[in-house]
CSV table of N, CA and C in Angstrom, one decimal:
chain,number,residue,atom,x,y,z
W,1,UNK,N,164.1,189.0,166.8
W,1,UNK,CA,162.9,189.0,167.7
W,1,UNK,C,162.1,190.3,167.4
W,2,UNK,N,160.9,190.1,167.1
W,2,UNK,CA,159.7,191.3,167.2
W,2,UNK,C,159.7,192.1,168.5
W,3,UNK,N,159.7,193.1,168.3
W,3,UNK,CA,159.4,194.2,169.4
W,3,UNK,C,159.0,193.7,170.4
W,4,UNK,N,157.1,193.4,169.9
W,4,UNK,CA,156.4,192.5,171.0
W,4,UNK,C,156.8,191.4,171.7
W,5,UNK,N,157.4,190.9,170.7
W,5,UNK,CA,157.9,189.7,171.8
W,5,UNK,C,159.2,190.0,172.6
W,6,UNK,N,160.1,190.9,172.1
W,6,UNK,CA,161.1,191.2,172.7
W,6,UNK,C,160.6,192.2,174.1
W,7,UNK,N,159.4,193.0,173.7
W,7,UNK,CA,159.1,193.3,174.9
W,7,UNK,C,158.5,192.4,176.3
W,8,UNK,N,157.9,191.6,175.9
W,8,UNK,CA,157.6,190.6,176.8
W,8,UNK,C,158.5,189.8,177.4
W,9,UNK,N,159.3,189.3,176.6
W,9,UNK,CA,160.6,188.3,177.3
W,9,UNK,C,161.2,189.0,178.3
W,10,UNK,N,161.4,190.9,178.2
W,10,UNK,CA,162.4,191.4,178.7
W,10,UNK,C,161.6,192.0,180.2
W,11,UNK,N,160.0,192.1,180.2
W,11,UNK,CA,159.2,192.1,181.4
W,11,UNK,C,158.9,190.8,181.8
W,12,UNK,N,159.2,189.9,181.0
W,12,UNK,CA,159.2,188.5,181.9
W,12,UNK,C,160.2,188.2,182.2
W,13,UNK,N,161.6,188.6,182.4
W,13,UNK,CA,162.8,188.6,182.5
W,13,UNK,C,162.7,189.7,183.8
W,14,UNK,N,162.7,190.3,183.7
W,14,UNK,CA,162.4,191.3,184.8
W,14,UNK,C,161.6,191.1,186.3
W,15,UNK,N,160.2,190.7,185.5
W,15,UNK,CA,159.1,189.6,186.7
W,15,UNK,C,159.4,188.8,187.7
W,16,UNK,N,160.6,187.8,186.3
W,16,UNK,CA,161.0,187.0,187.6
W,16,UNK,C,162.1,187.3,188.2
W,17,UNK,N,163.0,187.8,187.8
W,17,UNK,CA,163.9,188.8,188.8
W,17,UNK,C,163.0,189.1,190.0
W,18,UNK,N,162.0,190.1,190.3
W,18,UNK,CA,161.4,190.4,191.1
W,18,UNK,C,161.2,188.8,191.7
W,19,UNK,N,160.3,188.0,191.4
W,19,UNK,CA,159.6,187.1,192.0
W,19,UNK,C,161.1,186.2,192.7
W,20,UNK,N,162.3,186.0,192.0
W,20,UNK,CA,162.9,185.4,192.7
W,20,UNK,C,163.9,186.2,193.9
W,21,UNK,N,163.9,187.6,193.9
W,21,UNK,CA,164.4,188.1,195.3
W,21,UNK,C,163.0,187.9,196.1
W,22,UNK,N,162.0,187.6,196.0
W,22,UNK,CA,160.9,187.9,196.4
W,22,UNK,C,160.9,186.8,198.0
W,23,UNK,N,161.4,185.8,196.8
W,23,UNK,CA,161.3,183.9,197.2
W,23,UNK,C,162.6,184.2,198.6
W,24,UNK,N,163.8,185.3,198.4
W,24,UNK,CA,164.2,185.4,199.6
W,24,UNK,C,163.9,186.4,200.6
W,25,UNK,N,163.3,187.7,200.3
W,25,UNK,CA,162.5,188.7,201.3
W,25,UNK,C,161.5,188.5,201.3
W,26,UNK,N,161.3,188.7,202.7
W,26,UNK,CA,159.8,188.3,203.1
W,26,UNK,C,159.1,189.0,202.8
W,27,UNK,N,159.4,190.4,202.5
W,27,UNK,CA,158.2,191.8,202.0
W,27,UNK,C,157.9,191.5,200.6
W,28,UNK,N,158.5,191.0,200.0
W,28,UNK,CA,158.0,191.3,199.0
W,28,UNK,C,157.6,190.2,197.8
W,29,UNK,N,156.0,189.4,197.6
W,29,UNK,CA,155.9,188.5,196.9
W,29,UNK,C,156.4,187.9,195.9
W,30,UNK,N,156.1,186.7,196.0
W,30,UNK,CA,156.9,185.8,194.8
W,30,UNK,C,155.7,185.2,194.1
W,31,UNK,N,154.6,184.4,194.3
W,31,UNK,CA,153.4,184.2,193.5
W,31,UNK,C,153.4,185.1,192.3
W,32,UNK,N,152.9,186.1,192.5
W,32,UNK,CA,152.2,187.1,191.5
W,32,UNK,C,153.8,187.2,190.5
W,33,UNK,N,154.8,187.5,191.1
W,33,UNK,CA,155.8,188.0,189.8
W,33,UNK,C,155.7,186.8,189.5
W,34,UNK,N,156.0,185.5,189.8
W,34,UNK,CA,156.4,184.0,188.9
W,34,UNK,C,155.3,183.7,187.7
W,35,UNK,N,154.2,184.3,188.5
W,35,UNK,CA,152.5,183.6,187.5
W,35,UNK,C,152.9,184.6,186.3
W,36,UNK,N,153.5,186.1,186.2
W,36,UNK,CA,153.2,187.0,185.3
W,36,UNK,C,154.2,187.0,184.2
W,37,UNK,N,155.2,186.6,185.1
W,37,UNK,CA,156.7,186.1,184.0
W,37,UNK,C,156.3,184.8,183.2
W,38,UNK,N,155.6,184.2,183.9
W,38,UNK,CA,155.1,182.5,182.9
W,38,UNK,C,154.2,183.5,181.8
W,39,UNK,N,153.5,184.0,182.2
W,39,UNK,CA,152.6,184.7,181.3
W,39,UNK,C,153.2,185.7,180.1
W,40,UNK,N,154.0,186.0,180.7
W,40,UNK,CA,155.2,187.2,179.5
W,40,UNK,C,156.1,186.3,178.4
W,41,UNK,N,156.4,185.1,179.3
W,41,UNK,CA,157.4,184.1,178.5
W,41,UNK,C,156.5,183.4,177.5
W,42,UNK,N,155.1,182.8,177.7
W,42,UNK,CA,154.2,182.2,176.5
W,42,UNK,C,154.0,182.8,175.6
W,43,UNK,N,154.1,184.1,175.5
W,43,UNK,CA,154.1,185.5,175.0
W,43,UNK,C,154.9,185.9,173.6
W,44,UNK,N,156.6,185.1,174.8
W,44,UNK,CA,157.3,186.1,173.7
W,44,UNK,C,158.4,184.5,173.4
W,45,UNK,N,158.2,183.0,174.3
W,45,UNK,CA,159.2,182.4,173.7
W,45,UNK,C,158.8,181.1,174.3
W,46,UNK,N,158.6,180.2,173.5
W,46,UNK,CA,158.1,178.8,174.2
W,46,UNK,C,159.3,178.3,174.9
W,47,UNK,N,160.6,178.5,174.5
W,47,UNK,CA,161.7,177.9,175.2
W,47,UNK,C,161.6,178.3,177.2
W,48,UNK,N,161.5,180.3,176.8
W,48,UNK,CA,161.6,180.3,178.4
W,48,UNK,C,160.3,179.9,179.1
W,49,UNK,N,159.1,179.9,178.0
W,49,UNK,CA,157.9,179.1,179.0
W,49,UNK,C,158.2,178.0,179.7
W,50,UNK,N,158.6,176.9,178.5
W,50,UNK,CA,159.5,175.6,179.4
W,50,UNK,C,160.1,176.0,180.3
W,51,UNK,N,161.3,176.4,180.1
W,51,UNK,CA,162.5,176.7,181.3
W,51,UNK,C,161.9,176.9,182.5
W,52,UNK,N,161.1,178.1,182.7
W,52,UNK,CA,160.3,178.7,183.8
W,52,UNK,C,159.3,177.0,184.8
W,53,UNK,N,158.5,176.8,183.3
W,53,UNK,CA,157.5,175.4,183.8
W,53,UNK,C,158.2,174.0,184.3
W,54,UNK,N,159.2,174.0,184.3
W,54,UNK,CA,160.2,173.1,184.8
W,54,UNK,C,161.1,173.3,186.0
W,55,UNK,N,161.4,174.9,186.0
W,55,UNK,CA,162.4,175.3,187.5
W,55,UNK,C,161.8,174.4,188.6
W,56,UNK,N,162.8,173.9,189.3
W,56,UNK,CA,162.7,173.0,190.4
W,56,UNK,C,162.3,174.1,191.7
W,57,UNK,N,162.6,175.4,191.4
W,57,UNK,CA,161.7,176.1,192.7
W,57,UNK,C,160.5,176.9,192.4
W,58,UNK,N,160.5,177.3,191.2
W,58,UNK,CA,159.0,177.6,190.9
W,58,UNK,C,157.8,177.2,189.7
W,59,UNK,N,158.4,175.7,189.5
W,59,UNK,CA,157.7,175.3,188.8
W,59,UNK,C,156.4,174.5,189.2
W,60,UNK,N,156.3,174.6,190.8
W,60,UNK,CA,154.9,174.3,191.1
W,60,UNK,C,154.1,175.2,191.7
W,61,UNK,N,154.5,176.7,191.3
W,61,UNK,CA,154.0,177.4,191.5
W,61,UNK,C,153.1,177.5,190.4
W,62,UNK,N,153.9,177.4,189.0
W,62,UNK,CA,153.2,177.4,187.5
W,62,UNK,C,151.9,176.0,187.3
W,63,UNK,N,152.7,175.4,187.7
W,63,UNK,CA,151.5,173.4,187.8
W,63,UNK,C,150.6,174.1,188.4
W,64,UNK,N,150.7,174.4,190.2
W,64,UNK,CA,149.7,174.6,190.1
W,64,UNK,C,148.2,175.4,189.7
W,65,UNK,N,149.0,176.4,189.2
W,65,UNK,CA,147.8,177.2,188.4
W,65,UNK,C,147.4,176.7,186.9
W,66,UNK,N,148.2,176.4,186.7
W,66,UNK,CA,147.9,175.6,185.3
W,66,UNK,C,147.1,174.7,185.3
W,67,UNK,N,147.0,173.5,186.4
W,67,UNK,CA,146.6,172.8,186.2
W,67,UNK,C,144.8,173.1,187.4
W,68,UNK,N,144.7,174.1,187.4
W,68,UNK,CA,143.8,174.6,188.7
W,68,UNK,C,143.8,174.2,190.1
W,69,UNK,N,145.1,173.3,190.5
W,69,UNK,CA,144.6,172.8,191.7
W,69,UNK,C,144.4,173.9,192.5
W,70,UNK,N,144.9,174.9,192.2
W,70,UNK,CA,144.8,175.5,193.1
W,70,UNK,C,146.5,176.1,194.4
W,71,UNK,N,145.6,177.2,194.8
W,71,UNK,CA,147.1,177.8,195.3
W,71,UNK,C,147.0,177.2,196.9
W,72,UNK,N,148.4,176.5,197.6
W,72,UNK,CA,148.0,176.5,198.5
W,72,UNK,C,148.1,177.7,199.8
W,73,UNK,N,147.2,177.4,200.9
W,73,UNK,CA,146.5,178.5,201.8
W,73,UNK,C,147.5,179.4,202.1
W,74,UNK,N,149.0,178.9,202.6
W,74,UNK,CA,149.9,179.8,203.5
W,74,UNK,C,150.7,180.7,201.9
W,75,UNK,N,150.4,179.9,200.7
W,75,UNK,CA,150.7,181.3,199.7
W,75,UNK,C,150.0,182.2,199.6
W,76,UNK,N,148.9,182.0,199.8
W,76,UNK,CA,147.5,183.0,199.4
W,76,UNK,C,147.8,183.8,200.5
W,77,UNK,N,147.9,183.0,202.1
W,77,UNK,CA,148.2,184.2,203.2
W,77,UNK,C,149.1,185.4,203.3
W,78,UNK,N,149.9,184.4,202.6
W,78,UNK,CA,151.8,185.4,202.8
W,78,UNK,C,151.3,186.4,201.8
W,79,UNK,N,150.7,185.9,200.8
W,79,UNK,CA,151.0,187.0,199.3
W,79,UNK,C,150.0,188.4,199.7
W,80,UNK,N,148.7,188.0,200.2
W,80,UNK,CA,148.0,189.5,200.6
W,80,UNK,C,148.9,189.7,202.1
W,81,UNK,N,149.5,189.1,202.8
W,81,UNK,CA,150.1,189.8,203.9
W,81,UNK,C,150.9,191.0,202.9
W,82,UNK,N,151.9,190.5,202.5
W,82,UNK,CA,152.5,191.5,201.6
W,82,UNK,C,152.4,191.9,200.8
W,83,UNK,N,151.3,191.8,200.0
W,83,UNK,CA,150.9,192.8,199.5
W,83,UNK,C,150.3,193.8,200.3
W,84,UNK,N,149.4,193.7,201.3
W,84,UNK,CA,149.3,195.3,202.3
W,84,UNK,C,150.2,195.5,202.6
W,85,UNK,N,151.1,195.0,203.2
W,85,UNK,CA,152.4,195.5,203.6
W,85,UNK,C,153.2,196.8,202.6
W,86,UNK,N,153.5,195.8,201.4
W,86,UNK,CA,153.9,197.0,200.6
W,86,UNK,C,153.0,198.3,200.0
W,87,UNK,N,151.5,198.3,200.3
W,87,UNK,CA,150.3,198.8,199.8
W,87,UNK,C,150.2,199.8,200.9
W,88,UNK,N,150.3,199.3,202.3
W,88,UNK,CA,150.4,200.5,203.5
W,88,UNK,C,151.5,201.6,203.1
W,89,UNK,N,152.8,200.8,203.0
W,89,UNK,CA,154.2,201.6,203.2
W,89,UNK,C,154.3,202.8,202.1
W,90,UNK,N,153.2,202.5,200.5
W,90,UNK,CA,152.8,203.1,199.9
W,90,UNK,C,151.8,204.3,199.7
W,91,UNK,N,150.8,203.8,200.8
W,91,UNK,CA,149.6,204.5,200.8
W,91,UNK,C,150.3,205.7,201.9
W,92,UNK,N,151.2,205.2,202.8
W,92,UNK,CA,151.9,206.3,203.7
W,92,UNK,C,152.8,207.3,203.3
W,93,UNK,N,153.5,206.8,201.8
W,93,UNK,CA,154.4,207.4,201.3
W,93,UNK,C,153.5,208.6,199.7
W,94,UNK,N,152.2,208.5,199.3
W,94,UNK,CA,152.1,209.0,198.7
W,94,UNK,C,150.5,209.2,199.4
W,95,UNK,N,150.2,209.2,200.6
W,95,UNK,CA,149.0,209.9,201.5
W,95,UNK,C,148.7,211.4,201.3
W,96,UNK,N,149.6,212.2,200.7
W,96,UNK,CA,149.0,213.2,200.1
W,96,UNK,C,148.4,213.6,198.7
W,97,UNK,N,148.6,212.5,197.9
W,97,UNK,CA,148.5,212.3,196.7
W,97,UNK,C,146.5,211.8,196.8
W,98,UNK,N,145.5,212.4,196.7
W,98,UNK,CA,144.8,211.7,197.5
W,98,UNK,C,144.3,210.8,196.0
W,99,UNK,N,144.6,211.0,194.8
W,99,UNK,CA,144.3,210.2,194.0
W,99,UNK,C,144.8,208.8,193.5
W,100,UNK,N,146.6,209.0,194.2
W,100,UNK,CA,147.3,207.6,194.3
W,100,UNK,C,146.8,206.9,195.4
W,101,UNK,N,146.5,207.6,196.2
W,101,UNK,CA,145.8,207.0,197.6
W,101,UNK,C,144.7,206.1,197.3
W,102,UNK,N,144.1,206.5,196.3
W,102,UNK,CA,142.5,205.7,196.3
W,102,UNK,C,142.9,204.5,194.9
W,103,UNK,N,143.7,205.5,194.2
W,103,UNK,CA,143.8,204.4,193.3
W,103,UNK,C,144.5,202.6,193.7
W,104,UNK,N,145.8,203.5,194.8
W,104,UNK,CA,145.9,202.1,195.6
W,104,UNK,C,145.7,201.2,196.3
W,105,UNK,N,144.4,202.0,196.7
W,105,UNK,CA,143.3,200.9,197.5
W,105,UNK,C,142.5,200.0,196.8
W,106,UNK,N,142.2,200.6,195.7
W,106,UNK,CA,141.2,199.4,194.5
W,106,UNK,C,142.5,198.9,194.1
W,107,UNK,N,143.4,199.0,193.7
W,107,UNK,CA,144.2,198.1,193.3
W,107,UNK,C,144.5,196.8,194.1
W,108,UNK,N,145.0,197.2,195.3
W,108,UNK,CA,144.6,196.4,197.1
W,108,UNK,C,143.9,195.1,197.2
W,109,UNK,N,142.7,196.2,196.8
W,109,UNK,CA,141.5,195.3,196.9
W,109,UNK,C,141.0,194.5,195.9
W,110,UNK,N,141.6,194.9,194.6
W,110,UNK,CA,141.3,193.7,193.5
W,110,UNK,C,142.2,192.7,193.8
W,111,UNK,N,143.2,192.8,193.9
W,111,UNK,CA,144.5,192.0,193.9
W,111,UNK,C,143.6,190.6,195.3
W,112,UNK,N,143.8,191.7,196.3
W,112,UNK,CA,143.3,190.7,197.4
W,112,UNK,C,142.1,189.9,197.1
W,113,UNK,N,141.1,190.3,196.0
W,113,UNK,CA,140.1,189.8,195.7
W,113,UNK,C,140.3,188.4,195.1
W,114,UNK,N,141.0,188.9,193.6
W,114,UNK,CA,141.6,188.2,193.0
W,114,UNK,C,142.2,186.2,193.5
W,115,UNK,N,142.8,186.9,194.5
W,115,UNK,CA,143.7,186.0,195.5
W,115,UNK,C,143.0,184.9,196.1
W,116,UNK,N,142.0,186.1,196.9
W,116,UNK,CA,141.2,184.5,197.8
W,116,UNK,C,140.2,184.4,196.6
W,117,UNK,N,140.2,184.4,195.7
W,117,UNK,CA,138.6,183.6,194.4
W,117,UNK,C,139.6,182.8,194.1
W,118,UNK,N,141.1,182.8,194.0
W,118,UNK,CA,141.3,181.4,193.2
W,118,UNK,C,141.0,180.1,194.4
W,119,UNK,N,141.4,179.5,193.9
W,119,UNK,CA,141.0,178.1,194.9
W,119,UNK,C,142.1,177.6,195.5
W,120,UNK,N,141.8,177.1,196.3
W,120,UNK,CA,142.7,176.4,197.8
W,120,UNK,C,142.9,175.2,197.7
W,121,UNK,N,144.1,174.8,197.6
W,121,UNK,CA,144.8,173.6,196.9
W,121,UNK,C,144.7,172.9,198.3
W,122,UNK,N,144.2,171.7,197.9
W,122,UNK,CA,144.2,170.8,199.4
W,122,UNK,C,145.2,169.7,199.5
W,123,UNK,N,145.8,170.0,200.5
W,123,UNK,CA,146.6,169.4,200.8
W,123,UNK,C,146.9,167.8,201.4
């Protein structure tokens, strides 16, 4: 395996680690790591793209962005809930930093941006 791709598999291997403790703490999202691991796996290996696009618990996380329906509402809610969540506990823990501070507020705010422009899968 090429560097590149071996670096990708092993941040999309990582991603969804994250995304799948995520799927059991409430603090801490599962959307964003699952979308970015699908993204690292097309990357570096069609096999784990499959694997990922087929998981029976987060493979309609991947459909639905794939296919645009769209995310539905109480994901979009949960995921910026926690994201401020982890973004406050942050912004408290490096509040003297006044440049991490700001930097983690546009980050906040793109993300949150990001979030509500995709579309709202109807149910």
């Amino acid at each position: 395996m090429e560097i590149k791709r071996l670096f990708f598999f092993s941040l999309g291997a990582v991603l969804f680690a994250v995304g799948a403790i995520g799927a059991v703490i409430p603090v801490l999202p599962t959307t964003p790591f699952i979308l970015a691991s699908f993204l690292c796996f097309g990357k570096s290996s069609k096999r784990a793209e499959k694997w990922i696009s087929n998981n029976r618990y987060f493979g309609s996380y991947i459909e639905n962005y794939k296919t645009k329906q769209g995310v539905p509402l109480d994901v979009k809610l949960k995921s910026i809930l926690f994201l401020w969540i982890g973004m406050i506990a942050s912004l408290i823990i490096f509040s003297h930093q006044i440049y991490l501070f700001i930097l983690l507020l546009i980050i906040g705010t793109a993300v949150t941006a990001h979030i509500l422009l995709l579309k709202t899968k109807k149910i």
